[in-house]
Amino acid sequence: LFILPWAVPSIPTILSFRWMLNSEWGMLNGMLWDFFRIEGPYWLVDPKLALSSAIAVHIWKYLPFWTLILMAGRSAIPTDYYEAARIDGASRMQMFAYVTWPQIRNLYVTSTLLSTIWTLGDFNSIYLLTGGGPNELTHVLATLGVRYAFRLQELDMGVATVMTALPILVPLVFILIRRLGGRVE
C-alpha cells in the first residue's frame, strides 16, 4: 500500500489529481467548502499555485520509491555498528552522522542523481496536469519543446529547447555511471 503511488501508472494518477484540484468541482475545494465553508483557491489556474501543485503531485508520485530505496539501504547497515556507537555513548544525532550517513551516502547521491535525471525528463506530469499553463508558467523543457514544435510549428525551437537539457544530463549520466562502478571512456 505504501508504494502504491509509485506503482500506479502516471496517466491515471495525474488525471486523478487534475480532477481533485479542479477549482470548480474538484474534491479538494469541495472538502474545503464542506468542512470550513471557505472557497478553495484556483489550484491549477492561479500562477502562484499551479507550479506548487505540480511539484506536490510529482513528489507524491515518486517519494514512496525513494523512501523504499533509502529504507532498504538503512536496514542493510549491521546493527553491530549501532550497538558499538551506543556503548561509546553516541546520541541519536551522532549515530546518524557517524554511522547511518556514511553507510547510505552513496545510495543517497545515486538516488538524487537518478531523481534529477528522471525529473528533467518528466513530460506527463506537467502536460496532463496544467498543459504548461497558466500563462505558460509551469513548463518544463519537454513540454516547452512540444509547445514550440507542435503548437507553434517552430520545430527548430522545439528541438533546441529540448537539447538544452544535454549539458545538464550528460554530466549527470557520467557521474551516475562512475558511481555505479562502470567505466566511461
JSON list of C-alpha atoms in Angstrom, two decimals:
[
{"chain": "A", "resi": 1, "resn": "LEU", "atom": "CA", "xyz": [0.00, 0.00, 0.00]},
{"chain": "A", "resi": 2, "resn": "PHE", "atom": "CA", "xyz": [2.89, 2.33, 0.82]},
{"chain": "A", "resi": 3, "resn": "ILE", "atom": "CA", "xyz": [4.40, 2.08, -2.66]},
{"chain": "A", "resi": 4, "resn": "LEU", "atom": "CA", "xyz": [1.03, 2.34, -4.44]},
{"chain": "A", "resi": 5, "resn": "PRO", "atom": "CA", "xyz": [1.50, 5.99, -5.61]},
{"chain": "A", "resi": 6, "resn": "TRP", "atom": "CA", "xyz": [4.67, 4.98, -7.44]},
{"chain": "A", "resi": 7, "resn": "ALA", "atom": "CA", "xyz": [3.28, 1.68, -8.74]},
{"chain": "A", "resi": 8, "resn": "VAL", "atom": "CA", "xyz": [0.15, 3.17, -10.33]},
{"chain": "A", "resi": 9, "resn": "PRO", "atom": "CA", "xyz": [0.79, 4.38, -13.91]},
{"chain": "A", "resi": 10, "resn": "SER", "atom": "CA", "xyz": [1.37, 8.11, -14.32]},
{"chain": "A", "resi": 11, "resn": "ILE", "atom": "CA", "xyz": [-1.58, 8.96, -16.55]},
{"chain": "A", "resi": 12, "resn": "PRO", "atom": "CA", "xyz": [-4.40, 7.81, -14.21]},
{"chain": "A", "resi": 13, "resn": "THR", "atom": "CA", "xyz": [-2.58, 9.29, -11.22]},
{"chain": "A", "resi": 14, "resn": "ILE", "atom": "CA", "xyz": [-2.11, 12.71, -12.79]},
{"chain": "A", "resi": 15, "resn": "LEU", "atom": "CA", "xyz": [-5.62, 12.81, -14.23]},
{"chain": "A", "resi": 16, "resn": "SER", "atom": "CA", "xyz": [-6.97, 11.92, -10.76]},
{"chain": "A", "resi": 17, "resn": "PHE", "atom": "CA", "xyz": [-5.03, 14.83, -9.27]},
{"chain": "A", "resi": 18, "resn": "ARG", "atom": "CA", "xyz": [-6.29, 17.11, -12.03]},
{"chain": "A", "resi": 19, "resn": "TRP", "atom": "CA", "xyz": [-9.82, 16.11, -11.09]},
{"chain": "A", "resi": 20, "resn": "MET", "atom": "CA", "xyz": [-9.17, 16.60, -7.36]},
{"chain": "A", "resi": 21, "resn": "LEU", "atom": "CA", "xyz": [-7.56, 20.03, -7.88]},
{"chain": "A", "resi": 22, "resn": "ASN", "atom": "CA", "xyz": [-10.24, 21.37, -10.22]},
{"chain": "A", "resi": 23, "resn": "SER", "atom": "CA", "xyz": [-11.28, 24.74, -8.82]},
{"chain": "A", "resi": 24, "resn": "GLU", "atom": "CA", "xyz": [-14.98, 24.44, -9.71]},
{"chain": "A", "resi": 25, "resn": "TRP", "atom": "CA", "xyz": [-15.93, 20.87, -8.87]},
{"chain": "A", "resi": 26, "resn": "GLY", "atom": "CA", "xyz": [-12.75, 19.28, -7.52]},
{"chain": "A", "resi": 27, "resn": "MET", "atom": "CA", "xyz": [-12.70, 17.13, -4.43]},
{"chain": "A", "resi": 28, "resn": "LEU", "atom": "CA", "xyz": [-10.19, 19.29, -2.54]},
{"chain": "A", "resi": 29, "resn": "ASN", "atom": "CA", "xyz": [-12.16, 22.52, -2.92]},
{"chain": "A", "resi": 30, "resn": "GLY", "atom": "CA", "xyz": [-15.36, 20.58, -2.17]},
{"chain": "A", "resi": 31, "resn": "MET", "atom": "CA", "xyz": [-13.88, 19.40, 1.13]},
{"chain": "A", "resi": 32, "resn": "LEU", "atom": "CA", "xyz": [-12.70, 22.92, 1.98]},
{"chain": "A", "resi": 33, "resn": "TRP", "atom": "CA", "xyz": [-16.25, 24.16, 1.44]},
{"chain": "A", "resi": 34, "resn": "ASP", "atom": "CA", "xyz": [-17.94, 21.26, 3.27]},
{"chain": "A", "resi": 35, "resn": "PHE", "atom": "CA", "xyz": [-15.73, 21.35, 6.36]},
{"chain": "A", "resi": 36, "resn": "PHE", "atom": "CA", "xyz": [-14.72, 25.01, 6.67]},
{"chain": "A", "resi": 37, "resn": "ARG", "atom": "CA", "xyz": [-17.18, 26.92, 4.44]},
{"chain": "A", "resi": 38, "resn": "ILE", "atom": "CA", "xyz": [-14.34, 28.60, 2.58]},
{"chain": "A", "resi": 39, "resn": "GLU", "atom": "CA", "xyz": [-13.89, 28.98, -1.15]},
{"chain": "A", "resi": 40, "resn": "GLY", "atom": "CA", "xyz": [-10.93, 26.96, -2.31]},
{"chain": "A", "resi": 41, "resn": "PRO", "atom": "CA", "xyz": [-8.21, 28.51, -4.43]},
{"chain": "A", "resi": 42, "resn": "TYR", "atom": "CA", "xyz": [-7.73, 28.01, -8.15]},
{"chain": "A", "resi": 43, "resn": "TRP", "atom": "CA", "xyz": [-5.08, 25.30, -7.77]},
{"chain": "A", "resi": 44, "resn": "LEU", "atom": "CA", "xyz": [-4.26, 24.84, -11.45]},
{"chain": "A", "resi": 45, "resn": "VAL", "atom": "CA", "xyz": [-5.24, 28.29, -12.74]},
{"chain": "A", "resi": 46, "resn": "ASP", "atom": "CA", "xyz": [-3.52, 30.62, -10.27]},
{"chain": "A", "resi": 47, "resn": "PRO", "atom": "CA", "xyz": [0.07, 31.22, -11.46]},
{"chain": "A", "resi": 48, "resn": "LYS", "atom": "CA", "xyz": [1.35, 31.11, -7.88]},
{"chain": "A", "resi": 49, "resn": "LEU", "atom": "CA", "xyz": [-0.32, 27.79, -7.05]},
{"chain": "A", "resi": 50, "resn": "ALA", "atom": "CA", "xyz": [-0.09, 25.88, -10.34]},
{"chain": "A", "resi": 51, "resn": "LEU", "atom": "CA", "xyz": [3.63, 25.16, -10.18]},
{"chain": "A", "resi": 52, "resn": "SER", "atom": "CA", "xyz": [3.43, 24.31, -6.47]},
{"chain": "A", "resi": 53, "resn": "SER", "atom": "CA", "xyz": [0.57, 21.92, -7.19]},
{"chain": "A", "resi": 54, "resn": "ALA", "atom": "CA", "xyz": [2.54, 20.26, -9.98]},
{"chain": "A", "resi": 55, "resn": "ILE", "atom": "CA", "xyz": [5.57, 19.88, -7.71]},
{"chain": "A", "resi": 56, "resn": "ALA", "atom": "CA", "xyz": [3.40, 18.40, -4.94]},
{"chain": "A", "resi": 57, "resn": "VAL", "atom": "CA", "xyz": [1.92, 15.85, -7.36]},
{"chain": "A", "resi": 58, "resn": "HIS", "atom": "CA", "xyz": [5.38, 14.90, -8.61]},
{"chain": "A", "resi": 59, "resn": "ILE", "atom": "CA", "xyz": [6.68, 14.46, -5.06]},
{"chain": "A", "resi": 60, "resn": "TRP", "atom": "CA", "xyz": [3.63, 12.43, -4.03]},
{"chain": "A", "resi": 61, "resn": "LYS", "atom": "CA", "xyz": [4.09, 10.15, -7.05]},
{"chain": "A", "resi": 62, "resn": "TYR", "atom": "CA", "xyz": [7.79, 9.38, -6.60]},
{"chain": "A", "resi": 63, "resn": "LEU", "atom": "CA", "xyz": [8.50, 9.78, -2.86]},
{"chain": "A", "resi": 64, "resn": "PRO", "atom": "CA", "xyz": [7.49, 6.20, -1.96]},
{"chain": "A", "resi": 65, "resn": "PHE", "atom": "CA", "xyz": [10.06, 4.76, -4.37]},
{"chain": "A", "resi": 66, "resn": "TRP", "atom": "CA", "xyz": [12.94, 6.81, -2.98]},
{"chain": "A", "resi": 67, "resn": "THR", "atom": "CA", "xyz": [11.80, 6.19, 0.60]},
{"chain": "A", "resi": 68, "resn": "LEU", "atom": "CA", "xyz": [11.80, 2.45, -0.05]},
{"chain": "A", "resi": 69, "resn": "ILE", "atom": "CA", "xyz": [15.28, 2.61, -1.58]},
{"chain": "A", "resi": 70, "resn": "LEU", "atom": "CA", "xyz": [16.68, 4.56, 1.39]},
{"chain": "A", "resi": 71, "resn": "MET", "atom": "CA", "xyz": [14.89, 2.33, 3.91]},
{"chain": "A", "resi": 72, "resn": "ALA", "atom": "CA", "xyz": [16.44, -0.72, 2.26]},
{"chain": "A", "resi": 73, "resn": "GLY", "atom": "CA", "xyz": [19.85, 0.93, 2.48]},
{"chain": "A", "resi": 74, "resn": "ARG", "atom": "CA", "xyz": [19.26, 1.79, 6.12]},
{"chain": "A", "resi": 75, "resn": "SER", "atom": "CA", "xyz": [18.15, -1.73, 7.00]},
{"chain": "A", "resi": 76, "resn": "ALA", "atom": "CA", "xyz": [21.31, -3.16, 5.37]},
{"chain": "A", "resi": 77, "resn": "ILE", "atom": "CA", "xyz": [23.50, -1.43, 7.97]},
{"chain": "A", "resi": 78, "resn": "PRO", "atom": "CA", "xyz": [24.63, -4.02, 10.55]},
{"chain": "A", "resi": 79, "resn": "THR", "atom": "CA", "xyz": [23.11, -3.49, 13.98]},
{"chain": "A", "resi": 80, "resn": "ASP", "atom": "CA", "xyz": [26.55, -4.06, 15.50]},
{"chain": "A", "resi": 81, "resn": "TYR", "atom": "CA", "xyz": [27.54, -0.57, 14.34]},
{"chain": "A", "resi": 82, "resn": "TYR", "atom": "CA", "xyz": [24.69, 1.00, 16.29]},
{"chain": "A", "resi": 83, "resn": "GLU", "atom": "CA", "xyz": [25.37, -1.12, 19.37]},
{"chain": "A", "resi": 84, "resn": "ALA", "atom": "CA", "xyz": [29.03, -0.07, 19.31]},
{"chain": "A", "resi": 85, "resn": "ALA", "atom": "CA", "xyz": [28.03, 3.58, 18.95]},
{"chain": "A", "resi": 86, "resn": "ARG", "atom": "CA", "xyz": [25.56, 3.24, 21.86]},
{"chain": "A", "resi": 87, "resn": "ILE", "atom": "CA", "xyz": [28.25, 1.68, 24.05]},
{"chain": "A", "resi": 88, "resn": "ASP", "atom": "CA", "xyz": [30.56, 4.57, 23.15]},
{"chain": "A", "resi": 89, "resn": "GLY", "atom": "CA", "xyz": [27.84, 6.98, 24.35]},
{"chain": "A", "resi": 90, "resn": "ALA", "atom": "CA", "xyz": [26.74, 8.36, 20.98]},
{"chain": "A", "resi": 91, "resn": "SER", "atom": "CA", "xyz": [23.49, 10.31, 20.84]},
{"chain": "A", "resi": 92, "resn": "ARG", "atom": "CA", "xyz": [20.88, 9.58, 18.15]},
{"chain": "A", "resi": 93, "resn": "MET", "atom": "CA", "xyz": [22.17, 12.51, 16.11]},
{"chain": "A", "resi": 94, "resn": "GLN", "atom": "CA", "xyz": [25.76, 11.29, 16.42]},
{"chain": "A", "resi": 95, "resn": "MET", "atom": "CA", "xyz": [24.68, 7.79, 15.38]},
{"chain": "A", "resi": 96, "resn": "PHE", "atom": "CA", "xyz": [23.08, 9.26, 12.29]},
{"chain": "A", "resi": 97, "resn": "ALA", "atom": "CA", "xyz": [26.10, 11.46, 11.50]},
{"chain": "A", "resi": 98, "resn": "TYR", "atom": "CA", "xyz": [28.79, 8.85, 12.11]},
{"chain": "A", "resi": 99, "resn": "VAL", "atom": "CA", "xyz": [27.06, 5.52, 11.44]},
{"chain": "A", "resi": 100, "resn": "THR", "atom": "CA", "xyz": [23.97, 5.89, 9.25]},
{"chain": "A", "resi": 101, "resn": "TRP", "atom": "CA", "xyz": [25.00, 8.72, 6.92]},
{"chain": "A", "resi": 102, "resn": "PRO", "atom": "CA", "xyz": [28.42, 7.31, 5.92]},
{"chain": "A", "resi": 103, "resn": "GLN", "atom": "CA", "xyz": [26.75, 3.98, 5.12]},
{"chain": "A", "resi": 104, "resn": "ILE", "atom": "CA", "xyz": [23.93, 5.39, 2.95]},
{"chain": "A", "resi": 105, "resn": "ARG", "atom": "CA", "xyz": [25.69, 8.46, 1.49]},
{"chain": "A", "resi": 106, "resn": "ASN", "atom": "CA", "xyz": [26.49, 6.76, -1.84]},
{"chain": "A", "resi": 107, "resn": "LEU", "atom": "CA", "xyz": [22.95, 5.43, -2.10]},
{"chain": "A", "resi": 108, "resn": "TYR", "atom": "CA", "xyz": [21.57, 8.91, -1.39]},
{"chain": "A", "resi": 109, "resn": "VAL", "atom": "CA", "xyz": [23.79, 10.55, -4.02]},
{"chain": "A", "resi": 110, "resn": "THR", "atom": "CA", "xyz": [22.86, 7.91, -6.59]},
{"chain": "A", "resi": 111, "resn": "SER", "atom": "CA", "xyz": [19.17, 8.32, -5.78]},
{"chain": "A", "resi": 112, "resn": "THR", "atom": "CA", "xyz": [19.45, 12.10, -6.09]},
{"chain": "A", "resi": 113, "resn": "LEU", "atom": "CA", "xyz": [21.18, 11.81, -9.47]},
{"chain": "A", "resi": 114, "resn": "LEU", "atom": "CA", "xyz": [18.56, 9.39, -10.77]},
{"chain": "A", "resi": 115, "resn": "SER", "atom": "CA", "xyz": [15.74, 11.55, -9.44]},
{"chain": "A", "resi": 116, "resn": "THR", "atom": "CA", "xyz": [17.19, 14.63, -11.15]},
{"chain": "A", "resi": 117, "resn": "ILE", "atom": "CA", "xyz": [17.54, 12.81, -14.46]},
{"chain": "A", "resi": 118, "resn": "TRP", "atom": "CA", "xyz": [14.01, 11.40, -14.27]},
{"chain": "A", "resi": 119, "resn": "THR", "atom": "CA", "xyz": [12.52, 14.74, -13.22]},
{"chain": "A", "resi": 120, "resn": "LEU", "atom": "CA", "xyz": [14.13, 16.55, -16.15]},
{"chain": "A", "resi": 121, "resn": "GLY", "atom": "CA", "xyz": [12.54, 14.03, -18.48]},
{"chain": "A", "resi": 122, "resn": "ASP", "atom": "CA", "xyz": [9.09, 14.05, -16.86]},
{"chain": "A", "resi": 123, "resn": "PHE", "atom": "CA", "xyz": [6.69, 15.13, -19.57]},
{"chain": "A", "resi": 124, "resn": "ASN", "atom": "CA", "xyz": [3.45, 13.54, -18.36]},
{"chain": "A", "resi": 125, "resn": "SER", "atom": "CA", "xyz": [3.11, 15.33, -15.01]},
{"chain": "A", "resi": 126, "resn": "ILE", "atom": "CA", "xyz": [3.12, 18.87, -16.34]},
{"chain": "A", "resi": 127, "resn": "TYR", "atom": "CA", "xyz": [1.46, 18.17, -19.68]},
{"chain": "A", "resi": 128, "resn": "LEU", "atom": "CA", "xyz": [-1.51, 16.32, -18.20]},
{"chain": "A", "resi": 129, "resn": "LEU", "atom": "CA", "xyz": [-1.88, 18.45, -15.07]},
{"chain": "A", "resi": 130, "resn": "THR", "atom": "CA", "xyz": [-1.55, 22.01, -16.39]},
{"chain": "A", "resi": 131, "resn": "GLY", "atom": "CA", "xyz": [-0.54, 21.74, -20.05]},
{"chain": "A", "resi": 132, "resn": "GLY", "atom": "CA", "xyz": [2.19, 24.28, -19.27]},
{"chain": "A", "resi": 133, "resn": "GLY", "atom": "CA", "xyz": [-0.29, 26.92, -18.15]},
{"chain": "A", "resi": 134, "resn": "PRO", "atom": "CA", "xyz": [-1.39, 29.20, -16.67]},
{"chain": "A", "resi": 135, "resn": "ASN", "atom": "CA", "xyz": [0.39, 31.85, -18.71]},
{"chain": "A", "resi": 136, "resn": "GLU", "atom": "CA", "xyz": [2.97, 29.24, -19.78]},
{"chain": "A", "resi": 137, "resn": "LEU", "atom": "CA", "xyz": [4.47, 29.34, -16.24]},
{"chain": "A", "resi": 138, "resn": "THR", "atom": "CA", "xyz": [4.61, 25.62, -15.45]},
{"chain": "A", "resi": 139, "resn": "HIS", "atom": "CA", "xyz": [6.50, 24.37, -18.48]},
{"chain": "A", "resi": 140, "resn": "VAL", "atom": "CA", "xyz": [9.45, 22.05, -18.16]},
{"chain": "A", "resi": 141, "resn": "LEU", "atom": "CA", "xyz": [11.86, 21.54, -21.06]},
{"chain": "A", "resi": 142, "resn": "ALA", "atom": "CA", "xyz": [9.88, 18.64, -22.52]},
{"chain": "A", "resi": 143, "resn": "THR", "atom": "CA", "xyz": [6.52, 20.44, -22.53]},
{"chain": "A", "resi": 144, "resn": "LEU", "atom": "CA", "xyz": [8.10, 23.65, -23.79]},
{"chain": "A", "resi": 145, "resn": "GLY", "atom": "CA", "xyz": [9.74, 21.72, -26.63]},
{"chain": "A", "resi": 146, "resn": "VAL", "atom": "CA", "xyz": [6.39, 20.18, -27.58]},
{"chain": "A", "resi": 147, "resn": "ARG", "atom": "CA", "xyz": [4.76, 23.61, -27.43]},
{"chain": "A", "resi": 148, "resn": "TYR", "atom": "CA", "xyz": [7.31, 25.11, -29.82]},
{"chain": "A", "resi": 149, "resn": "ALA", "atom": "CA", "xyz": [7.44, 22.13, -32.18]},
{"chain": "A", "resi": 150, "resn": "PHE", "atom": "CA", "xyz": [3.76, 21.24, -32.47]},
{"chain": "A", "resi": 151, "resn": "ARG", "atom": "CA", "xyz": [1.60, 24.12, -31.28]},
{"chain": "A", "resi": 152, "resn": "LEU", "atom": "CA", "xyz": [3.67, 26.99, -32.65]},
{"chain": "A", "resi": 153, "resn": "GLN", "atom": "CA", "xyz": [5.04, 24.97, -35.61]},
{"chain": "A", "resi": 154, "resn": "GLU", "atom": "CA", "xyz": [8.63, 26.01, -34.82]},
{"chain": "A", "resi": 155, "resn": "LEU", "atom": "CA", "xyz": [10.39, 22.66, -34.99]},
{"chain": "A", "resi": 156, "resn": "ASP", "atom": "CA", "xyz": [13.88, 24.16, -34.71]},
{"chain": "A", "resi": 157, "resn": "MET", "atom": "CA", "xyz": [12.96, 25.96, -31.47]},
{"chain": "A", "resi": 158, "resn": "GLY", "atom": "CA", "xyz": [11.36, 22.79, -30.10]},
{"chain": "A", "resi": 159, "resn": "VAL", "atom": "CA", "xyz": [14.47, 20.73, -30.76]},
{"chain": "A", "resi": 160, "resn": "ALA", "atom": "CA", "xyz": [16.74, 23.48, -29.40]},
{"chain": "A", "resi": 161, "resn": "THR", "atom": "CA", "xyz": [14.65, 23.72, -26.23]},
{"chain": "A", "resi": 162, "resn": "VAL", "atom": "CA", "xyz": [14.83, 20.01, -25.53]},
{"chain": "A", "resi": 163, "resn": "MET", "atom": "CA", "xyz": [18.55, 19.89, -26.40]},
{"chain": "A", "resi": 164, "resn": "THR", "atom": "CA", "xyz": [19.35, 22.47, -23.71]},
{"chain": "A", "resi": 165, "resn": "ALA", "atom": "CA", "xyz": [18.98, 19.63, -21.22]},
{"chain": "A", "resi": 166, "resn": "LEU", "atom": "CA", "xyz": [22.04, 17.85, -22.63]},
{"chain": "A", "resi": 167, "resn": "PRO", "atom": "CA", "xyz": [24.67, 19.99, -20.85]},
{"chain": "A", "resi": 168, "resn": "ILE", "atom": "CA", "xyz": [22.93, 19.06, -17.61]},
{"chain": "A", "resi": 169, "resn": "LEU", "atom": "CA", "xyz": [22.05, 15.45, -18.36]},
{"chain": "A", "resi": 170, "resn": "VAL", "atom": "CA", "xyz": [25.31, 14.23, -19.90]},
{"chain": "A", "resi": 171, "resn": "PRO", "atom": "CA", "xyz": [27.48, 15.09, -16.86]},
{"chain": "A", "resi": 172, "resn": "LEU", "atom": "CA", "xyz": [24.83, 13.62, -14.55]},
{"chain": "A", "resi": 173, "resn": "VAL", "atom": "CA", "xyz": [24.80, 10.39, -16.54]},
{"chain": "A", "resi": 174, "resn": "PHE", "atom": "CA", "xyz": [28.62, 10.18, -16.47]},
{"chain": "A", "resi": 175, "resn": "ILE", "atom": "CA", "xyz": [28.64, 10.79, -12.71]},
{"chain": "A", "resi": 176, "resn": "LEU", "atom": "CA", "xyz": [25.96, 8.15, -12.24]},
{"chain": "A", "resi": 177, "resn": "ILE", "atom": "CA", "xyz": [27.86, 5.59, -14.34]},
{"chain": "A", "resi": 178, "resn": "ARG", "atom": "CA", "xyz": [31.04, 6.23, -12.36]},
{"chain": "A", "resi": 179, "resn": "ARG", "atom": "CA", "xyz": [29.20, 5.93, -9.05]},
{"chain": "A", "resi": 180, "resn": "LEU", "atom": "CA", "xyz": [27.67, 2.64, -10.14]},
{"chain": "A", "resi": 181, "resn": "GLY", "atom": "CA", "xyz": [31.11, 1.29, -10.99]},
{"chain": "A", "resi": 182, "resn": "GLY", "atom": "CA", "xyz": [31.01, 1.35, -14.78]},
{"chain": "A", "resi": 183, "resn": "ARG", "atom": "CA", "xyz": [33.85, 2.63, -16.93]},
{"chain": "A", "resi": 184, "resn": "VAL", "atom": "CA", "xyz": [33.34, 5.72, -19.07]},
{"chain": "A", "resi": 185, "resn": "GLU", "atom": "CA", "xyz": [35.94, 6.29, -21.78]}
]
